[in-house]
Coordinates of C-alpha atoms in Angstrom, one line a residue:
X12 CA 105.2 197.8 100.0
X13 CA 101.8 198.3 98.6
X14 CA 100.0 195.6 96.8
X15 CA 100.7 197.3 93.3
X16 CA 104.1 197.3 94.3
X17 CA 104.6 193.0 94.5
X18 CA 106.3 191.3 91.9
X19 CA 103.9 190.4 88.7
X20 CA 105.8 188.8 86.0
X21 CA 108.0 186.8 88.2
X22 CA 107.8 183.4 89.0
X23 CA 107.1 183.2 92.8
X24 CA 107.5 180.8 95.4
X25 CA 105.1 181.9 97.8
X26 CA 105.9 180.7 101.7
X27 CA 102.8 181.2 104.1
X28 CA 104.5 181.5 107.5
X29 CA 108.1 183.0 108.9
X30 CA 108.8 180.6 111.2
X31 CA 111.4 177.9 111.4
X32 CA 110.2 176.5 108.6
X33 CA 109.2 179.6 106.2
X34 CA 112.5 181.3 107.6
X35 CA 114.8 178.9 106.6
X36 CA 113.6 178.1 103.6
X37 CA 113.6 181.3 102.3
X38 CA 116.9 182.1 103.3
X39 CA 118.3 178.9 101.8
X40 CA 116.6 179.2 98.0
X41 CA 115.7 183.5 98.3
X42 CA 119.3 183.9 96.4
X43 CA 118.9 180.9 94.2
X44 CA 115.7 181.7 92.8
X45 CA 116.3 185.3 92.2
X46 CA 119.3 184.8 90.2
X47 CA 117.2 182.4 88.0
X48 CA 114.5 185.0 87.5
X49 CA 112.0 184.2 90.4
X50 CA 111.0 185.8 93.8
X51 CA 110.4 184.4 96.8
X52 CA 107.7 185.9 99.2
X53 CA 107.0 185.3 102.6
X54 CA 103.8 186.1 103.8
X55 CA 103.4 186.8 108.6
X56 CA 101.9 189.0 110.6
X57 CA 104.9 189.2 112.6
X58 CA 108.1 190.7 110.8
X59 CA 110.5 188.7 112.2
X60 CA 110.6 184.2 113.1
X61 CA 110.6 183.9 117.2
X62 CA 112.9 180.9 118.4
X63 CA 109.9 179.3 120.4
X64 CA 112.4 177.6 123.1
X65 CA 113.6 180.6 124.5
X66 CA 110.4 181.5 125.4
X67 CA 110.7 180.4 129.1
X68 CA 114.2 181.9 130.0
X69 CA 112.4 185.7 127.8
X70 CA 110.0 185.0 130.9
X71 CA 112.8 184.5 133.5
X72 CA 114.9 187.3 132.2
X73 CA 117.6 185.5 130.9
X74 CA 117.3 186.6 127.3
X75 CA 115.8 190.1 125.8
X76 CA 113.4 189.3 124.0
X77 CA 114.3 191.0 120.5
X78 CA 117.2 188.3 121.3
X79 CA 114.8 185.7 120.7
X80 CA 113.7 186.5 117.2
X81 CA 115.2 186.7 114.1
X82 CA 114.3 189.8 112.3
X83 CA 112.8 189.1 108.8
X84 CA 114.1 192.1 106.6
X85 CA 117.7 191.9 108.1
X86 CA 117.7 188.2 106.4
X87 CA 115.7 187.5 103.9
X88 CA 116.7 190.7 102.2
X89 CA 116.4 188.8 98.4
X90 CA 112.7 188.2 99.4
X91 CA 109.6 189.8 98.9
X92 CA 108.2 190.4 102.3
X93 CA 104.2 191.1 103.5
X94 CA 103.5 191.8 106.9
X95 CA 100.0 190.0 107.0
X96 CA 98.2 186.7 107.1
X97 CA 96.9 184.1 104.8
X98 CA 93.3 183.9 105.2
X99 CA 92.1 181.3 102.3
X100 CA 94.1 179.0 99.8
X101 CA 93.0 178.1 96.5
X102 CA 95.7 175.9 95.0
X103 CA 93.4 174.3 92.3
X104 CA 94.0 178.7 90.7
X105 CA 97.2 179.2 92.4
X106 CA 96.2 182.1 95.2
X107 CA 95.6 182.8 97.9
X108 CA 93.7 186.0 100.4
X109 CA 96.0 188.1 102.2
X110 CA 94.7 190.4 104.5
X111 CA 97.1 193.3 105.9
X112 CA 98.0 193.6 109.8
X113 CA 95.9 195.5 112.0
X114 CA 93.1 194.9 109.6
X115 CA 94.4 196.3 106.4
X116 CA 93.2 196.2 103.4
X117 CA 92.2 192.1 101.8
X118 CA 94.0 191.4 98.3
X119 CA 94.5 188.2 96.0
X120 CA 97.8 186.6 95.2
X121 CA 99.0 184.7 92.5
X122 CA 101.8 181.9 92.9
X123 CA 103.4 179.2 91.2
X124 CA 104.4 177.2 93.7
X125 CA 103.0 177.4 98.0
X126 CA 105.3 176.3 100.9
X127 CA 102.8 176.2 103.8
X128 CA 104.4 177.3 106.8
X129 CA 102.1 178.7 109.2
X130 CA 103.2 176.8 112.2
X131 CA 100.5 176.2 115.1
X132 CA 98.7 178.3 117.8
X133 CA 98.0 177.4 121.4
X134 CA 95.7 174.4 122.0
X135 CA 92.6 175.9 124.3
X136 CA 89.3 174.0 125.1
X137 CA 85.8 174.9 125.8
X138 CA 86.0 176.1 129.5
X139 CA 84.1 178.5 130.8
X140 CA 86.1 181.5 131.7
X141 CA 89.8 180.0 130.1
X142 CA 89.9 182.6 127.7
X143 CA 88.9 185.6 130.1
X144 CA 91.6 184.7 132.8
X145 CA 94.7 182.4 131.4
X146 CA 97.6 183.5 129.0
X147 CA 99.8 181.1 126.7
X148 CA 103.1 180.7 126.8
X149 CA 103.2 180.9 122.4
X150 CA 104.6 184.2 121.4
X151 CA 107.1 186.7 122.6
X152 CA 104.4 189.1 123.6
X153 CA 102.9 186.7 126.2
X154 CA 106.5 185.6 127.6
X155 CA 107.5 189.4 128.5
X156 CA 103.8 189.8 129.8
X157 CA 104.4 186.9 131.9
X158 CA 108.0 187.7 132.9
X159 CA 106.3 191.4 134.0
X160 CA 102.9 189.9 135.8
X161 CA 104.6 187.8 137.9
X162 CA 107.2 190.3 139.2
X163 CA 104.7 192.5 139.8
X164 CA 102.5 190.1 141.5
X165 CA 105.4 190.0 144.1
X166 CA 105.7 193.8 144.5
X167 CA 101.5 193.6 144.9
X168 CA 102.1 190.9 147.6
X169 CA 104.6 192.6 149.1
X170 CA 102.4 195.6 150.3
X171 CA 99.6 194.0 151.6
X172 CA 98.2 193.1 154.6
X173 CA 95.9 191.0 153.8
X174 CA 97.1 187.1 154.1
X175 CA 94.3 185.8 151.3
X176 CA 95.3 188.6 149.3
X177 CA 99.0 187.6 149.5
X178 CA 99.0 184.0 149.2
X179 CA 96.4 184.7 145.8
X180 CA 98.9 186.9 144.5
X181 CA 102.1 184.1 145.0
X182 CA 100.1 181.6 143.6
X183 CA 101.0 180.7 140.3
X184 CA 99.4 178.0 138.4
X185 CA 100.9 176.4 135.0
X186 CA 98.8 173.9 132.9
X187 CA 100.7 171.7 131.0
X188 CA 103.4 169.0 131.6
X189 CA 105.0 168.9 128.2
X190 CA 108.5 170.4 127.7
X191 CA 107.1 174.5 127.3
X192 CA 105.3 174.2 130.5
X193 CA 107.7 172.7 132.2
X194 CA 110.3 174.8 131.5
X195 CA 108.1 177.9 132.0
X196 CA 107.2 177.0 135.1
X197 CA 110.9 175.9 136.5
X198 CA 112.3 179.2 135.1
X199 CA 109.6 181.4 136.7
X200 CA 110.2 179.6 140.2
X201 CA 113.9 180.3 139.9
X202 CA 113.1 183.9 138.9
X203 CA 110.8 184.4 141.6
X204 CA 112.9 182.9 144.4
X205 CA 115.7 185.5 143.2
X206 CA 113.1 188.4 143.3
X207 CA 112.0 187.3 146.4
X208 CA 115.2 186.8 148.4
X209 CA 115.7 190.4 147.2
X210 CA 112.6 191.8 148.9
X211 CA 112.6 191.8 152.6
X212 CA 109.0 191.8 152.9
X213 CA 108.7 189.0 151.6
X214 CA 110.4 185.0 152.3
X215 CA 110.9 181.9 149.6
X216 CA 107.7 180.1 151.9
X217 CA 105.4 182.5 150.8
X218 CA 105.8 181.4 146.9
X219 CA 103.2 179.2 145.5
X220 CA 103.7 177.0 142.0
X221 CA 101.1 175.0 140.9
X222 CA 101.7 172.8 137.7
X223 CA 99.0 171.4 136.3
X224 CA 99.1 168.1 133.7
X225 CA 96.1 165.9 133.1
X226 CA 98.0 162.7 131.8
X227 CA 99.8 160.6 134.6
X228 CA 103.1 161.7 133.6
X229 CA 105.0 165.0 132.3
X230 CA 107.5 164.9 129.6
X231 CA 106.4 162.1 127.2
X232 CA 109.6 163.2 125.1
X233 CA 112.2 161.9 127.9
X234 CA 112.5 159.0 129.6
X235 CA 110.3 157.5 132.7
X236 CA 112.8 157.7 134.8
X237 CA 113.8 161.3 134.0
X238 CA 110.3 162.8 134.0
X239 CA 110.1 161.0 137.3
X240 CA 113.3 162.8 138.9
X241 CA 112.2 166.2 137.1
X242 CA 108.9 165.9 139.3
X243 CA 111.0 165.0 142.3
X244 CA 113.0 168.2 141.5
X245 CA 110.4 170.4 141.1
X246 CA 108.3 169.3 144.4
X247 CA 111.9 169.7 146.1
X248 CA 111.8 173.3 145.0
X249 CA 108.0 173.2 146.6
X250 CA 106.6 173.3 143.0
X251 CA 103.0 171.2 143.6
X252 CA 102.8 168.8 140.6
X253 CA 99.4 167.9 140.2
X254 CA 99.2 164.9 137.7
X255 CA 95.6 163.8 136.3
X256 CA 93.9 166.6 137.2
X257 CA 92.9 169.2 134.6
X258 CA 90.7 172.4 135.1
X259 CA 86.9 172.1 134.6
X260 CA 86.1 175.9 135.2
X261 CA 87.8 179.1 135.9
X262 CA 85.5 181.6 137.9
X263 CA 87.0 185.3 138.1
X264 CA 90.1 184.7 140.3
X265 CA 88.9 181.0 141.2
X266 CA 90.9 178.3 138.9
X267 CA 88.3 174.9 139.7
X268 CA 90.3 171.8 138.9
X269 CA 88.9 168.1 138.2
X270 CA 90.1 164.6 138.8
X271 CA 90.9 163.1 134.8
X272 CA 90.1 159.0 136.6
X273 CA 86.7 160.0 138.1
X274 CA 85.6 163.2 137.1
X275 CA 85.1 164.3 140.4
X276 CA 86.4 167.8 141.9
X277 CA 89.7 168.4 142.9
X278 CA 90.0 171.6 144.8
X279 CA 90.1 175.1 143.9
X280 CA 93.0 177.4 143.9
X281 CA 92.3 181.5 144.3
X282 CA 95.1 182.9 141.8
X283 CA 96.4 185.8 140.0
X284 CA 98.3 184.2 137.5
X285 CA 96.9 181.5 134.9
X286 CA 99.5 180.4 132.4
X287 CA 98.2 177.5 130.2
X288 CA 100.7 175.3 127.9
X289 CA 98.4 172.7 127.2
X290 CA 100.1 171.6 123.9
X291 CA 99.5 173.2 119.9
X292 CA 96.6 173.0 117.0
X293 CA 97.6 173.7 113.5
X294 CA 97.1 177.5 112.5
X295 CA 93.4 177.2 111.7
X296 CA 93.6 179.1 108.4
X297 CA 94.8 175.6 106.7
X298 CA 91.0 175.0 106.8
X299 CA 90.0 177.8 104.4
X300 CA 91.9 176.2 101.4
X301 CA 91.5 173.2 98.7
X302 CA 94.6 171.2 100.0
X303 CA 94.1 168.3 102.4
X304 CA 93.8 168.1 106.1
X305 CA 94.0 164.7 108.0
X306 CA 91.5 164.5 111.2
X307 CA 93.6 166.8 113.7
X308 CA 93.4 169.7 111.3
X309 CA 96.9 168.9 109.9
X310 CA 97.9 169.4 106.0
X311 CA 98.7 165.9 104.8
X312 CA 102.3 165.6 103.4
X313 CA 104.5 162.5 102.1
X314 CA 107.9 162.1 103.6
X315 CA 109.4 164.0 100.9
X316 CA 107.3 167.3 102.4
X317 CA 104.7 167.4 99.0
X318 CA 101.6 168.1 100.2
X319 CA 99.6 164.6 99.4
X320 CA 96.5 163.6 99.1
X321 CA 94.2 160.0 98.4
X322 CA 95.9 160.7 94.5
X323 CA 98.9 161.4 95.1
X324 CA 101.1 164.9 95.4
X325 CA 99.3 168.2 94.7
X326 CA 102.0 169.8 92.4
X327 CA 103.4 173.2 93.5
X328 CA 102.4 172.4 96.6
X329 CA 104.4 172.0 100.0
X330 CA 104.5 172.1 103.9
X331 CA 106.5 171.0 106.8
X332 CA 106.1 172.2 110.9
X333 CA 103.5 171.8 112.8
X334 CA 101.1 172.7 110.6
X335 CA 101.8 169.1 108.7
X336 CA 101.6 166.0 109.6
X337 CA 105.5 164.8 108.1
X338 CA 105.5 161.3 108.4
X339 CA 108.2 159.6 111.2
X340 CA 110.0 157.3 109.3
X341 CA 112.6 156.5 112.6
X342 CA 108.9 155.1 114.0
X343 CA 109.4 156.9 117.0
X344 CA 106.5 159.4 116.4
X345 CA 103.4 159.1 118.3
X346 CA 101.0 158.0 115.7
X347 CA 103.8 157.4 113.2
X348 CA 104.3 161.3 112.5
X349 CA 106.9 163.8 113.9
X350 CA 106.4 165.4 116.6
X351 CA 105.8 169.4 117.1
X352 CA 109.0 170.9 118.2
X353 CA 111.8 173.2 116.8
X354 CA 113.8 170.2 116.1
X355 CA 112.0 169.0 113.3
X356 CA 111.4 172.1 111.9
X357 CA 114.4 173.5 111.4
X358 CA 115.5 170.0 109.7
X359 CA 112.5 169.7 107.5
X360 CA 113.1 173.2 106.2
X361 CA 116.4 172.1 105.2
X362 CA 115.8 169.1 103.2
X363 CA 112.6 170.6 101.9
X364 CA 114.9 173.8 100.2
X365 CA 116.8 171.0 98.4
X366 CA 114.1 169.0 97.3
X367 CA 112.2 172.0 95.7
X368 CA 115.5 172.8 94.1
X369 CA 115.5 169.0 93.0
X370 CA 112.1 169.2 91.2
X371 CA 113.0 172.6 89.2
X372 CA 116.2 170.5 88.2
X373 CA 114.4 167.3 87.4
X374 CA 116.4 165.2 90.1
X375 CA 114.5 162.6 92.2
X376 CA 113.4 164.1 95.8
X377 CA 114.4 162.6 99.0
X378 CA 112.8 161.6 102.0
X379 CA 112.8 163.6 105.1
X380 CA 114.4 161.5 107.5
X381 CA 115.8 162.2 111.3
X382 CA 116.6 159.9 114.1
X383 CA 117.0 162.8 117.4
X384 CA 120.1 161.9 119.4
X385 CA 117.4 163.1 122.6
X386 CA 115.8 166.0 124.3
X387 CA 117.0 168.7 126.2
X388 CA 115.4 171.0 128.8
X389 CA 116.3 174.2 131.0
X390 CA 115.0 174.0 134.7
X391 CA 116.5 177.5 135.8
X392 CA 119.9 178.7 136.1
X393 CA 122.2 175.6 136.3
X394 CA 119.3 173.4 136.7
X395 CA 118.1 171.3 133.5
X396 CA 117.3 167.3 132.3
X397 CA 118.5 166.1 129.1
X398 CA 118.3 162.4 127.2
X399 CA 120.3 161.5 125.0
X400 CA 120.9 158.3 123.2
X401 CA 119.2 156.9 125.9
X402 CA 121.3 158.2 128.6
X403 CA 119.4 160.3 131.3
X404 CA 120.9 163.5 132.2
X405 CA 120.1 166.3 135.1
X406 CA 121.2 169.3 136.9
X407 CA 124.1 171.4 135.6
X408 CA 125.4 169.1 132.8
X409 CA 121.7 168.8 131.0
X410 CA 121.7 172.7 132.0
X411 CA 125.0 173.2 130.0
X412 CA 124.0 171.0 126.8
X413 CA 120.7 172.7 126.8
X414 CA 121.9 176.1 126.3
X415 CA 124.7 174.9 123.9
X416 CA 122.4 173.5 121.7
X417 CA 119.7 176.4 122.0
X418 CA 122.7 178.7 121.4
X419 CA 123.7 177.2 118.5
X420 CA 120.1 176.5 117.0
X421 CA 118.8 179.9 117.2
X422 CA 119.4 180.9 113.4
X423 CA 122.1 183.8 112.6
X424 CA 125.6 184.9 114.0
X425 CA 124.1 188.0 115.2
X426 CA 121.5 186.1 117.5
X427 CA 123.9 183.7 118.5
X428 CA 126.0 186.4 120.0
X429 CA 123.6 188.2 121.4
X430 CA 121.8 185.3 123.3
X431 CA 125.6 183.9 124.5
X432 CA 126.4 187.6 125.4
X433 CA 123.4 188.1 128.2
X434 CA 124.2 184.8 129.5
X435 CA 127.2 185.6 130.3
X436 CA 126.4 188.6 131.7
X437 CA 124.0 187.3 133.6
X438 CA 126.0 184.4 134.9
X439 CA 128.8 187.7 136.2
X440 CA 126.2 190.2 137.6
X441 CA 123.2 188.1 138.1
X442 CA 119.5 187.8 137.4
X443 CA 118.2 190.5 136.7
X444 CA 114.3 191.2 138.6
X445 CA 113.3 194.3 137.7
X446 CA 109.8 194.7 135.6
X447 CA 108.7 197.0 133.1
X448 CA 105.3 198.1 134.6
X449 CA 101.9 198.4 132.5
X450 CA 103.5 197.2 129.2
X451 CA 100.0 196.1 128.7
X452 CA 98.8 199.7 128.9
X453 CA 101.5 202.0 127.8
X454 CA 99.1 205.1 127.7
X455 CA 98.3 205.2 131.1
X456 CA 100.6 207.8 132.1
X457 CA 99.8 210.0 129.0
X458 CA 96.2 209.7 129.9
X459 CA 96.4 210.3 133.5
X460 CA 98.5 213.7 133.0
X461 CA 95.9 214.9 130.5
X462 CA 93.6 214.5 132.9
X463 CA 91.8 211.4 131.7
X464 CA 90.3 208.7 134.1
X465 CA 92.0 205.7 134.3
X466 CA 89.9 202.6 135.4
X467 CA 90.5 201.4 138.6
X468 CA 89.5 198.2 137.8
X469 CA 91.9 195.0 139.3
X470 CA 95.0 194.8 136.5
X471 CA 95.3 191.6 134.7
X472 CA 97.4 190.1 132.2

């Protein structure tokens, strides 16, 4: 669709972001408001919403990844749809600055009413040689790099002599004790020990996870006592749980970590494999626009998902996700908001579709308003912890309520039986450990058989 193709004497509801949030409301009002003359257009670079908890078991091979997104065009086909991103807002005119994928081509667009959307990106900090080295664990890209990086770092160690060069490429080192790095790293243990058990080269012994969290605790969403006996779990597995301790430098192949009490150094592992969870940021392009942000780069919204400001609603304006700071109004929000996670979105969407359809109808709004029955989390195949109304759960019964609310969260009949399918599968014939090799370079074999040098240079993610 080219620009002098989008709708121009329509009203439009324009949704920055295909997430959660921008996914489900526009498949909730895309019918609604094209039958009473509008359109509906969602604006991503990615043409389809990824079901961010899956993420770790895309990296284990327990799902395929297309499995863990929800194609846009397949769903939202009442929408008008624009593979690009939002680059500035200017409610106070009512448009914003697209700018087309791979660098296409910059255009306005006019709207009547916004739904920001745009979700969050991985939280990095300043330190020297993070960005060079480490990889996130935030889109579905990175998850099948990982899932591929780490089998091959097995095959790698496999073959070599050398005993540095082996025990660097088994050591894998996870920053991050919230839910996505735990999960990632619990999933790629179990993974590996399968891949490894399957190499005869190789034994269990010679794997090495590090996880990494600079507060004192993992999982502030569950319980003490539950974060306490996840730690217990994964040190059982020989996972090394090192609690506040953060990184201070990364140096080549060198990860340098630092003591969070006193500052002072705490060791140095030689790794491969740098995976960094370290919590979310609100996508930075809220900044380039008139609404308002409160102090952690969030949009500020009321409970009722307006976007809200020191006078009151912006009209035509909305948000929801992690890109907005949605009041808590259970109080169980750190800092009195909700907290980042599919949970919330998926429920915010929901109740904000009805409330924009309650302001075109004149009917009072409502607030958004969700008390969570708990938390769930996957630890590996029949491995998992769960709370839920304050009742602690682990191994396979917080396994089993995981995947059954994950099954049944992930949006679309098609998904859902997709995603319940390979599980099953895998649960008759298996994990399956076998990498796709140089995903990351998919012309190296064209180039080499025309004759073209490929580097030799050390492979990295």
């Amino acid at each position: 669709m080219s620009f002098n193709q989008l709708a121009k004497d329509r009203p439009r509801l324009l949704i920055v972001g295909g997430g959660y949030v921008g996914f489900t409301v526009a498949q909730k009002l895309q019918t609604r408001i094209k039958e009473s003359g509008g359109v509906v257009t969602v604006v991503d670079p990615n043409p389809y919403m990824t079901y961010l908890p899956f993420l770790p078991e895309v990296a284990a091979g327990n799902i395929e990844a297309r499995s863990a997104t929800v194609p846009h065009r397949q769903n939202l086909r009442d929408c008008e749809l624009i593979d690009g991103r939002v680059e500035n807002i200017d409610h106070a005119n009512r448009k914003v600055t697209i700018r087309g994928i791979d660098e296409g081509p910059e255009f306005e667009l006019p709207y009547d009413e916004i739904v920001v959307a745009g979700g969050s990106n991985t939280r990095t900090f300043p330190i020297p040689g993070l960005a060079e080295k480490a990889i996130g664990m935030k889109t579905i890209e990175e998850a099948v790099s990982v899932r591929n990086w780490v089998l091959e770092r097995i095959e790698v160690a496999s073959l070599t002599d050398s005993e540095d060069a082996k025990r660097q490429a088994l050591t894998f080192v996870v920053v991050g004790g919230g839910f996505a790095g735990i999960e990632t790293i619990a999933e790629l243990e179990d993974m590996a020990r399968t891949a490894i058990e399957r190499n005869d080269r190789l034994k269990v012994s010679d794997l090495r996870f590090v996880m990494i969290e600079a507060m004192g605790r993992i999982m502030p969403e569950v319980s003490k006592d539950r974060a306490e006996k996840v730690v217990a779990e994964l040190r059982s597995r020989g996972v090394e749980v090192l609690l506040n301790t953060s990184v201070s430098e990364v140096d080549r192949d060198l990860v340098k970590l630092i003591n969070m009490g006193d500052k002072s150094p705490a060791g140095e592992l030689a790794t491969d494999t740098l995976i960094w969870c370290a919590g979310v940021a609100a996508a930075s392009f809220i900044k380039n626009s008139d609404l308002p942000i409160d102090e952690r780069g969030r949009l500020r919204v009321g409970a009722d998902l307006r976007v809200t400001g020191d006078d009151g609603p912006f009209d035509g304006a909305w948000a929801a996700g992690d890109i907005a700071a949605v009041p808590d109004l259970t109080g169980a929000g750190p800092g009195g908001f909700c907290v980042p996670n599919a949970q919330h979105a998926v429920r915010q969407a929901a109740r904000m579709a009805k409330n924009i359809m309650a302001a075109h109808q004149g009917e009072p709004l409502q607030d958004y308003y969700h008390e969570g029955l708990g938390s769930v989390a996957g630890l590996g195949l029949y491995k998992g912890a769960a709370t839920v109304r304050n009742i602690d759960l682990g191994g396979l019964p917080a396994w089993l309520m995981h995947r059954l609310y994950h099954g049944y969260a992930i949006p679309t009949v098609d998904r859902k039986a997709r995603v319940f399918t390979q599980w099953g599968l895998n649960m008759v014939f298996g994990r399956d450990t076998q990498p796709l090799r140089h995903l990351h370079d998919p012309r190296r074999a064209f180039e080499k058989a025309a004759g073209v040098k490929v580097s030799d240079a050390k492979a990295s993610l």
